[in-house]
Short mmCIF file of C-alpha atoms and ligand atoms in Angstrom, two decimals:
data_model
loop_
_atom_site.label_atom_id
_atom_site.label_comp_id
_atom_site.label_asym_id
_atom_site.label_seq_id
_atom_site.Cartn_x
_atom_site.Cartn_y
_atom_site.Cartn_z
CA UNK A 29 19.54 7.39 -7.93
CA UNK A 30 20.30 3.63 -8.49
CA UNK A 31 17.32 1.45 -7.87
CA UNK A 32 17.22 -2.20 -6.99
CA UNK A 33 14.10 -4.18 -7.12
CA UNK A 34 12.58 -7.37 -5.40
CA UNK A 35 9.81 -9.05 -7.26
CA UNK A 36 9.45 -9.41 -10.86
CA UNK A 37 5.67 -9.22 -11.49
CA UNK A 38 3.88 -6.59 -13.55
CA UNK A 39 3.57 -4.20 -10.57
CA UNK A 40 7.40 -3.77 -10.49
CA UNK A 41 7.55 -2.92 -14.22
CA UNK A 42 4.82 -0.32 -13.61
CA UNK A 43 6.68 1.12 -10.66
CA UNK A 44 10.13 1.10 -12.70
CA UNK A 45 8.42 2.92 -15.46
CA UNK A 46 7.07 5.56 -13.18
CA UNK A 47 10.47 5.89 -11.20
CA UNK A 48 12.41 6.34 -14.43
CA UNK A 49 9.74 8.74 -15.80
CA UNK A 50 10.85 11.00 -12.86
CA UNK A 51 14.30 11.31 -14.21
CA UNK A 52 15.54 10.55 -10.77
CA UNK A 53 15.78 6.89 -10.60
CA UNK A 54 17.59 4.28 -12.87
CA UNK A 55 16.96 0.51 -12.44
CA UNK A 56 20.50 -1.03 -11.89
CA UNK A 57 19.92 -4.02 -9.71
CA UNK A 58 17.53 -6.96 -9.79
CA UNK A 59 16.77 -9.85 -7.31
CA UNK A 60 14.77 -12.63 -8.35
CA UNK A 61 14.58 -16.16 -6.86
CA UNK A 62 16.27 -17.35 -9.97
CA UNK A 63 19.00 -15.52 -11.99
CA UNK A 64 17.36 -16.45 -15.32
CA UNK A 65 14.31 -14.54 -14.40
CA UNK A 66 16.25 -11.72 -13.13
CA UNK A 67 18.26 -11.53 -16.36
CA UNK A 68 15.14 -11.90 -18.44
CA UNK A 69 13.43 -9.07 -16.60
CA UNK A 70 16.50 -6.91 -16.73
CA UNK A 71 16.51 -7.17 -20.49
CA UNK A 72 13.50 -4.92 -20.67
CA UNK A 73 15.47 -1.91 -19.14
CA UNK A 74 18.58 -0.10 -20.24
CA UNK A 75 20.65 0.44 -17.18
CA UNK A 76 20.66 -2.93 -15.40
CA UNK A 77 24.19 -4.01 -14.41
CA UNK A 78 23.58 -6.67 -11.78
CA UNK A 79 21.41 -9.59 -11.23
CA UNK A 80 21.08 -11.74 -7.96
CA UNK A 81 19.30 -14.80 -6.85
CA UNK A 82 20.76 -14.61 -3.36
CA UNK A 83 19.04 -11.94 -1.35
CA UNK A 84 21.73 -11.49 1.23
CA UNK A 85 24.22 -10.90 -1.83
CA UNK A 86 21.71 -8.60 -3.39
CA UNK A 87 21.79 -6.36 -0.29
CA UNK A 88 25.54 -6.70 0.56
CA UNK A 89 26.89 -6.40 -2.93
CA UNK A 90 24.23 -4.58 -4.92
CA UNK A 91 25.43 -1.03 -5.83
CA UNK A 92 21.92 0.46 -5.58
CA UNK A 93 20.86 3.17 -3.20
CA UNK A 94 16.99 2.66 -3.04
CA UNK A 95 15.17 -0.78 -3.04
CA UNK A 96 11.66 -1.21 -4.39
CA UNK A 97 10.17 -4.26 -2.71
CA UNK A 98 7.21 -5.80 -4.30
CA UNK A 99 7.18 -9.43 -2.97
CA UNK A 100 4.32 -11.17 -1.39
CA UNK A 101 3.18 -9.24 1.60
CA UNK A 102 4.29 -11.56 4.38
CA UNK A 103 7.99 -11.07 3.08
CA UNK A 104 7.97 -7.28 3.28
CA UNK A 105 9.00 -7.00 6.93
CA UNK A 106 12.04 -9.12 6.79
CA UNK A 107 13.23 -7.64 3.49
CA UNK A 108 12.89 -4.12 4.79
CA UNK A 109 14.91 -5.06 8.05
CA UNK A 110 17.68 -6.44 5.69
CA UNK A 111 17.47 -3.36 3.62
CA UNK A 112 17.87 -1.07 6.56
CA UNK A 113 20.89 -3.11 7.78
CA UNK A 114 22.44 -2.69 4.33
CA UNK A 115 21.94 1.05 4.27
CA UNK A 116 19.59 1.10 1.48
CA UNK A 117 16.42 3.57 1.25
CA UNK A 118 13.24 1.63 1.00
CA UNK A 119 10.06 1.93 -0.96
CA UNK A 120 7.99 -1.15 -0.01
CA UNK A 121 4.76 -2.15 -1.38
CA UNK A 122 1.58 -1.88 0.70
CA UNK A 123 1.21 -3.30 3.31
CA UNK A 124 4.58 -2.66 4.89
CA UNK A 125 4.00 -5.15 7.64
CA UNK A 126 1.63 -7.90 8.56
CA UNK A 127 1.00 -6.81 12.09
CA UNK A 128 1.88 -4.10 14.61
CA UNK A 129 4.48 -6.38 16.19
CA UNK A 130 6.49 -6.44 13.10
CA UNK A 131 5.89 -2.65 12.66
CA UNK A 132 7.24 -2.01 16.09
CA UNK A 133 10.49 -3.92 15.31
CA UNK A 134 10.71 -1.90 12.24
CA UNK A 135 10.31 1.41 13.66
CA UNK A 136 12.99 0.48 16.37
CA UNK A 137 15.33 -0.49 13.61
CA UNK A 138 14.65 2.79 11.66
CA UNK A 139 15.20 4.74 14.85
CA UNK A 140 18.75 3.32 15.11
CA UNK A 141 19.33 4.36 11.36
CA UNK A 142 18.06 7.93 11.02
CA UNK A 143 19.92 8.19 7.73
CA UNK A 144 17.62 5.57 5.99
CA UNK A 145 14.30 6.61 4.49
CA UNK A 146 11.24 4.17 4.29
CA UNK A 147 8.38 4.72 2.39
CA UNK A 148 5.11 2.53 2.23
CA UNK A 149 3.93 2.51 -1.33
CA UNK A 150 0.38 3.86 -0.62
CA UNK A 151 0.03 4.98 -4.29
CA UNK A 152 -3.16 7.05 -3.92
CA UNK A 153 -1.97 9.04 -0.77
CA UNK A 154 0.28 11.06 -3.22
CA UNK A 155 -2.22 11.78 -6.04
CA UNK A 156 -3.73 15.28 -6.39
CA UNK A 157 -7.38 14.01 -6.31
CA UNK A 158 -6.73 12.38 -2.91
CA UNK A 159 -5.49 15.72 -1.72
CA UNK A 160 -8.37 17.53 -3.17
CA UNK A 161 -10.92 15.36 -1.25
CA UNK A 162 -8.96 16.00 1.94
CA UNK A 163 -9.29 19.74 1.40
CA UNK A 164 -13.02 19.41 0.30
CA UNK A 165 -13.84 17.59 3.65
CA UNK A 166 -12.40 20.50 5.50
CA UNK A 167 -15.04 22.80 3.77
CA UNK A 168 -18.05 20.55 4.96
CA UNK A 169 -20.16 22.15 7.59
CA UNK A 170 -20.35 18.50 9.29
CA UNK A 171 -19.27 15.09 8.39
CA UNK A 172 -22.08 12.61 8.74
CA UNK A 173 -20.37 9.54 7.32
CA UNK A 174 -18.80 7.82 4.23
CA UNK A 175 -19.33 4.83 2.21
CA UNK A 176 -16.12 3.74 0.36
CA UNK A 177 -15.82 0.91 -2.10
CA UNK A 178 -12.94 -0.93 -3.73
CA UNK A 179 -13.92 -4.29 -5.16
CA UNK A 180 -12.03 -5.83 -8.27
CA UNK A 181 -12.10 -9.35 -9.47
CA UNK A 182 -8.54 -10.69 -9.25
CA UNK A 183 -7.14 -12.78 -11.99
CA UNK A 184 -5.68 -15.03 -9.14
CA UNK A 185 -9.28 -15.82 -8.04
CA UNK A 186 -9.39 -18.14 -11.12
CA UNK A 187 -6.43 -20.07 -9.77
CA UNK A 188 -8.07 -20.15 -6.28
CA UNK A 189 -11.35 -21.45 -7.80
CA UNK A 190 -9.29 -24.09 -9.74
CA UNK A 191 -8.03 -25.45 -6.28
CA UNK A 192 -4.67 -23.41 -6.08
CA UNK A 193 -3.71 -21.05 -3.15
CA UNK A 194 -1.97 -17.96 -4.85
CA UNK A 195 -0.08 -15.73 -2.39
CA UNK A 196 -2.75 -12.94 -2.43
CA UNK A 197 -5.42 -15.49 -1.30
CA UNK A 198 -3.18 -17.14 1.49
CA UNK A 199 -3.04 -16.58 5.10
CA UNK A 200 0.73 -17.88 4.94
CA UNK A 201 1.45 -14.77 2.87
CA UNK A 202 -0.66 -12.18 4.55
CA UNK A 203 -3.16 -12.02 1.76
CA UNK A 204 -6.95 -11.31 1.57
CA UNK A 205 -9.11 -8.54 0.43
CA UNK A 206 -8.50 -6.41 3.48
CA UNK A 207 -4.74 -6.42 3.37
CA UNK A 208 -4.69 -6.20 -0.50
CA UNK A 209 -7.33 -3.69 -1.45
CA UNK A 210 -8.75 -2.66 1.97
CA UNK A 211 -5.51 -0.98 2.82
CA UNK A 212 -6.28 1.86 0.33
CA UNK A 213 -9.71 2.37 2.16
CA UNK A 214 -8.27 2.48 5.55
CA UNK A 215 -5.67 4.89 4.42
CA UNK A 216 -8.64 6.98 3.00
CA UNK A 217 -10.44 6.86 6.15
CA UNK A 218 -7.31 7.69 8.38
CA UNK A 219 -6.05 10.48 6.20
CA UNK A 220 -9.50 12.13 5.55
CA UNK A 221 -11.34 11.54 9.02
CA UNK A 222 -8.63 10.64 11.52
CA UNK A 223 -8.17 7.44 13.69
CA UNK A 224 -11.41 5.64 14.38
CA UNK A 225 -12.48 4.94 18.03
CA UNK A 226 -13.32 1.44 17.06
CA UNK A 227 -13.65 -0.77 13.96
CA UNK A 228 -15.08 -4.06 13.05
CA UNK A 229 -14.72 -6.20 9.93
CA UNK A 230 -17.37 -8.71 8.41
CA UNK A 231 -15.48 -10.72 5.99
CA UNK A 232 -16.77 -13.27 3.55
CA UNK A 233 -14.19 -16.07 4.12
CA UNK A 234 -13.04 -18.55 1.46
CA UNK A 235 -12.39 -22.22 1.89
CA UNK A 236 -9.03 -21.59 3.64
CA UNK A 237 -10.20 -18.92 5.96
CA UNK A 238 -8.86 -16.02 3.77
CA UNK A 239 -11.12 -13.00 3.37
CA UNK A 240 -12.23 -12.94 -0.39
CA UNK A 241 -14.23 -9.87 0.29
CA UNK A 242 -15.77 -8.05 3.29
CA UNK A 243 -17.18 -4.98 4.86
CA UNK A 244 -15.59 -2.98 7.52
CA UNK A 245 -17.34 -0.42 9.80
CA UNK A 246 -15.02 2.23 11.33
CA UNK A 247 -16.80 4.16 14.22
CA UNK A 248 -15.90 7.79 14.79
CA UNK A 249 -17.50 9.83 17.58
CA UNK A 250 -20.28 11.46 15.36
CA UNK A 251 -20.30 9.09 12.39
CA UNK A 252 -19.53 5.82 10.80
CA UNK A 253 -17.22 5.12 7.72
CA UNK A 254 -18.26 1.84 5.78
CA UNK A 255 -15.62 0.19 3.76
CA UNK A 256 -16.47 -2.38 1.06
CA UNK A 257 -13.59 -4.45 -0.32
CA UNK A 258 -13.47 -7.51 -2.43
CA UNK A 259 -11.33 -9.53 -4.95
CA UNK A 260 -13.99 -11.91 -6.08
CA UNK A 261 -16.37 -9.54 -7.87
CA UNK A 262 -16.41 -6.28 -9.62
CA UNK A 263 -18.21 -3.25 -7.95
CA UNK A 264 -19.36 -0.15 -9.98
CA UNK A 265 -20.44 1.43 -6.53
CA UNK A 266 -19.34 5.01 -6.29
CA UNK A 267 -17.68 6.15 -2.97
CA UNK A 268 -19.58 8.96 -1.12
CA UNK A 269 -18.77 11.23 1.75
CA UNK A 270 -21.67 12.93 3.47
CA UNK A 271 -21.81 16.69 4.66
CA UNK A 272 -24.92 18.17 5.66
CA UNK A 273 -26.82 18.73 2.38
CA UNK A 274 -23.70 18.30 0.29
CA UNK A 275 -22.01 15.01 -0.92
CA UNK A 276 -18.46 14.38 -2.15
CA UNK A 277 -18.71 11.53 -4.85
CA UNK A 278 -15.93 9.50 -6.30
CA UNK A 279 -15.63 6.73 -8.89
CA UNK A 280 -13.94 4.14 -6.41
CA UNK A 281 -12.20 5.17 -3.35
CA UNK A 282 -8.69 3.84 -4.43
CA UNK A 283 -8.36 4.79 -7.92
CA UNK A 284 -9.90 8.38 -7.50
CA UNK A 285 -10.11 9.16 -11.29
CA UNK A 286 -13.27 11.12 -11.04
CA UNK A 287 -14.29 13.20 -7.85
CA UNK A 288 -17.36 15.45 -7.67
CA UNK A 289 -19.21 17.79 -5.31
CA UNK A 290 -22.93 17.57 -5.31
CA UNK A 291 -23.86 20.71 -3.40
CA UNK A 292 -26.91 21.57 -1.24
CA UNK A 293 -29.10 22.30 -4.48
CA UNK A 294 -28.00 19.38 -6.46
CA UNK A 295 -25.41 21.13 -8.66
CA UNK A 296 -22.40 19.00 -9.61
CA UNK A 297 -18.88 20.50 -9.61
CA UNK A 298 -16.09 18.39 -11.00
CA UNK A 299 -13.16 18.51 -8.49
CA UNK A 300 -10.74 15.96 -10.08
CA UNK A 301 -7.97 16.52 -12.42
CA UNK A 302 -7.24 13.84 -14.92
CA UNK A 303 -4.95 11.13 -13.51
CA UNK A 304 -1.47 10.27 -14.81
CA UNK A 305 -1.39 7.52 -17.37
CA UNK A 306 0.83 5.53 -14.91
CA UNK A 307 -1.00 5.38 -11.56
CA UNK A 308 2.38 5.10 -9.81
CA UNK A 309 3.82 8.29 -11.06
CA UNK A 310 2.63 10.61 -8.39
CA UNK A 311 4.10 8.46 -5.50
CA UNK A 312 7.45 7.98 -7.47
CA UNK A 313 7.65 11.90 -7.96
CA UNK A 314 7.02 12.21 -4.20
CA UNK A 315 9.49 9.69 -3.07
CA UNK A 316 12.15 11.18 -5.73
CA UNK A 317 11.67 14.65 -4.39
CA UNK A 318 12.25 13.52 -0.78
CA UNK A 319 15.25 11.20 -1.59
CA UNK A 320 16.74 13.89 -3.86
CA UNK A 321 17.40 16.04 -0.65
CA UNK A 322 17.52 13.79 2.39
CA UNK A 323 19.25 16.60 4.47
CA UNK A 324 16.09 18.82 4.31
CA UNK A 325 14.21 18.97 7.60
CA UNK A 326 11.05 19.37 5.72
CA UNK A 327 11.73 16.12 3.59
CA UNK A 328 12.47 14.20 6.96
CA UNK A 329 9.19 15.61 8.29
CA UNK A 330 7.29 14.59 5.20
CA UNK A 331 8.79 10.98 5.43
CA UNK A 332 7.90 10.93 9.17
CA UNK A 333 4.40 11.88 8.36
CA UNK A 334 3.97 9.26 5.71
CA UNK A 335 5.30 6.75 8.02
CA UNK A 336 2.95 7.82 10.76
CA UNK A 337 0.01 7.00 8.43
CA UNK A 338 1.64 3.70 7.65
CA UNK A 339 1.65 2.78 11.54
CA UNK A 340 -1.98 3.93 12.09
CA UNK A 341 -3.19 1.88 9.03
CA UNK A 342 -1.19 -1.11 10.08
CA UNK A 343 -3.00 -0.86 13.66
CA UNK A 344 -6.53 -0.50 12.19
CA UNK A 345 -5.80 -3.51 9.61
CA UNK A 346 -4.81 -5.51 12.72
CA UNK A 347 -7.82 -4.47 14.62
CA UNK A 348 -10.10 -5.32 11.82
CA UNK A 349 -8.58 -8.75 11.41
CA UNK A 350 -8.68 -9.48 15.04
CA UNK A 351 -12.44 -8.56 15.10
CA UNK A 352 -13.05 -11.23 12.37
CA UNK A 353 -10.81 -13.93 13.65
CA UNK A 354 -8.45 -13.75 10.67
CA UNK A 355 -4.85 -14.99 11.72
CA UNK A 356 -1.81 -14.83 9.55
CA UNK A 357 1.21 -17.08 9.74
CA UNK A 358 3.14 -13.93 10.37
CA UNK A 359 1.22 -13.35 13.70
CA UNK A 360 2.26 -16.70 15.12
CA UNK A 361 5.53 -15.75 16.86
CA UNK A 362 3.60 -12.93 18.53
CA UNK A 363 0.12 -14.55 19.63
CA UNK A 364 -1.32 -17.77 20.26
CA UNK A 365 -3.11 -19.33 17.23
N1 LIG B 22 0.49 -0.47 -5.70
C1 LIG B 22 -0.26 -1.06 -6.39
O1 LIG B 22 -1.21 -0.70 -7.26
C2 LIG B 22 -0.12 -2.77 -6.31
C3 LIG B 22 -0.64 -3.47 -7.25
C4 LIG B 22 -0.32 -4.98 -7.19
C5 LIG B 22 0.40 -5.42 -6.19
N2 LIG B 22 0.84 -4.62 -5.28
C6 LIG B 22 1.72 -5.19 -4.20
O2 LIG B 22 2.83 -5.62 -4.70
C7 LIG B 22 3.24 -6.80 -3.98
C8 LIG B 22 3.48 -7.84 -5.06
O3 LIG B 22 2.24 -8.28 -5.43
P1 LIG B 22 2.06 -9.35 -6.59
O4 LIG B 22 0.69 -9.59 -6.83
O5 LIG B 22 3.10 -9.16 -7.68
O6 LIG B 22 2.76 -10.71 -5.82
P2 LIG B 22 3.24 -12.11 -6.24
O7 LIG B 22 3.08 -12.10 -7.80
O8 LIG B 22 2.62 -13.13 -5.42
O9 LIG B 22 4.87 -12.06 -6.04
C9 LIG B 22 5.55 -10.96 -6.36
C10 LIG B 22 7.00 -11.36 -6.60
O10 LIG B 22 7.53 -11.86 -5.57
C11 LIG B 22 8.28 -13.14 -6.06
N3 LIG B 22 7.62 -14.25 -5.23
C12 LIG B 22 6.42 -14.92 -5.54
N4 LIG B 22 6.09 -15.96 -4.83
C13 LIG B 22 7.17 -15.97 -3.95
C14 LIG B 22 7.56 -16.78 -2.85
N5 LIG B 22 6.67 -17.76 -2.35
N6 LIG B 22 8.51 -16.50 -2.03
C15 LIG B 22 9.38 -15.44 -2.38
N7 LIG B 22 9.23 -14.68 -3.29
C16 LIG B 22 8.08 -14.98 -4.22
C17 LIG B 22 8.20 -13.24 -7.38
O11 LIG B 22 9.43 -12.68 -8.02
P3 LIG B 22 10.51 -13.75 -8.47
O12 LIG B 22 9.97 -14.99 -8.97
O13 LIG B 22 11.34 -12.92 -9.46
O14 LIG B 22 11.38 -14.17 -7.21
C18 LIG B 22 7.00 -12.54 -7.77
O15 LIG B 22 7.24 -11.88 -9.01
C19 LIG B 22 2.30 -6.86 -2.99
O16 LIG B 22 2.68 -6.46 -1.74
C20 LIG B 22 0.98 -6.19 -3.49
O17 LIG B 22 0.17 -5.72 -2.36
C21 LIG B 22 0.69 -3.18 -5.35
#
């Protein structure tokens, strides 16, 4: 499949490398805000045949079949709509939309174009260790709660401290710790425990009102799930899921490189397999498999299931933001500021 890309940062290179490693994708088409940057980026890959600096032209004239969107968060929604209109399949970086109002419009558009497949690139959802945890939770006699952490110092925080406002620390670009790293933890919670009955976010806000870090509490009927996220410090805290006397322990709840079961007697069993060298390989393989056979009902269902997760994650992210009074520019057309 011919692949087009939007965004020329390191994450795009990592995804292309994973996508090409599946043997199913070839990067052919590049959009960047400047042609020079698109061409310079294209020189790193062998099959690139077209570079664009006009987004409409990219979509209307580009020969690619699948687009990978890795632009700042606030642009995902409009670019995904454009891609659907242009008849391209979509792999869009997390988070797919800034709020449920955008998500609703996107779903309506997809409903009118059932031939288009649209995936949110929630990397860890497709990894074997993620699935192992889900299966192991089913074996627990009860669930008494979980503490999940993903806190990594962002190189962009240096820029923020120097007085700049990089996209990932901007309300105008739908940034912040919750949208950027918390999204993985909300995926964990929803895929492993289901939809919470209520949720609350306690952010540490930076000078412009964006959340640099924060703690979310998701309430379930019989237990709570605590999510710790942040981009202004490094946490070494493991994640834990509590059964009765047993605990599932993981390194951090987004990268999932090491997962262990500590049983009722304290014995430790390693549950994880070594992750792939490229952390985006599992998702690239999953998307490639589905896109290779779009007529298959099973594949259609898989795509719908993944989309259903994206919708629920989007709702919870919004509820958490609302609880903390974090308003994005992207919310303005839909709610009073
Ligand atoms: N899955 C993962 O592990 C992972 C890791 C990192 C990031 N991400 C996701 O990938 C996406 C991109 O993140 P990032 O950190 O790479 O973002 P970024 O550097 O702020 O922007 C990404 C690209 O978008 C273009 N861009 C930058 N500012 C723009 C603006 N103001 N208007 C229009 N285009 C602009 C740039 O490409 P051009 O200059 O070529 O136009 C840039 O390379 C985000 O959604 C993020 O959540 C995912």
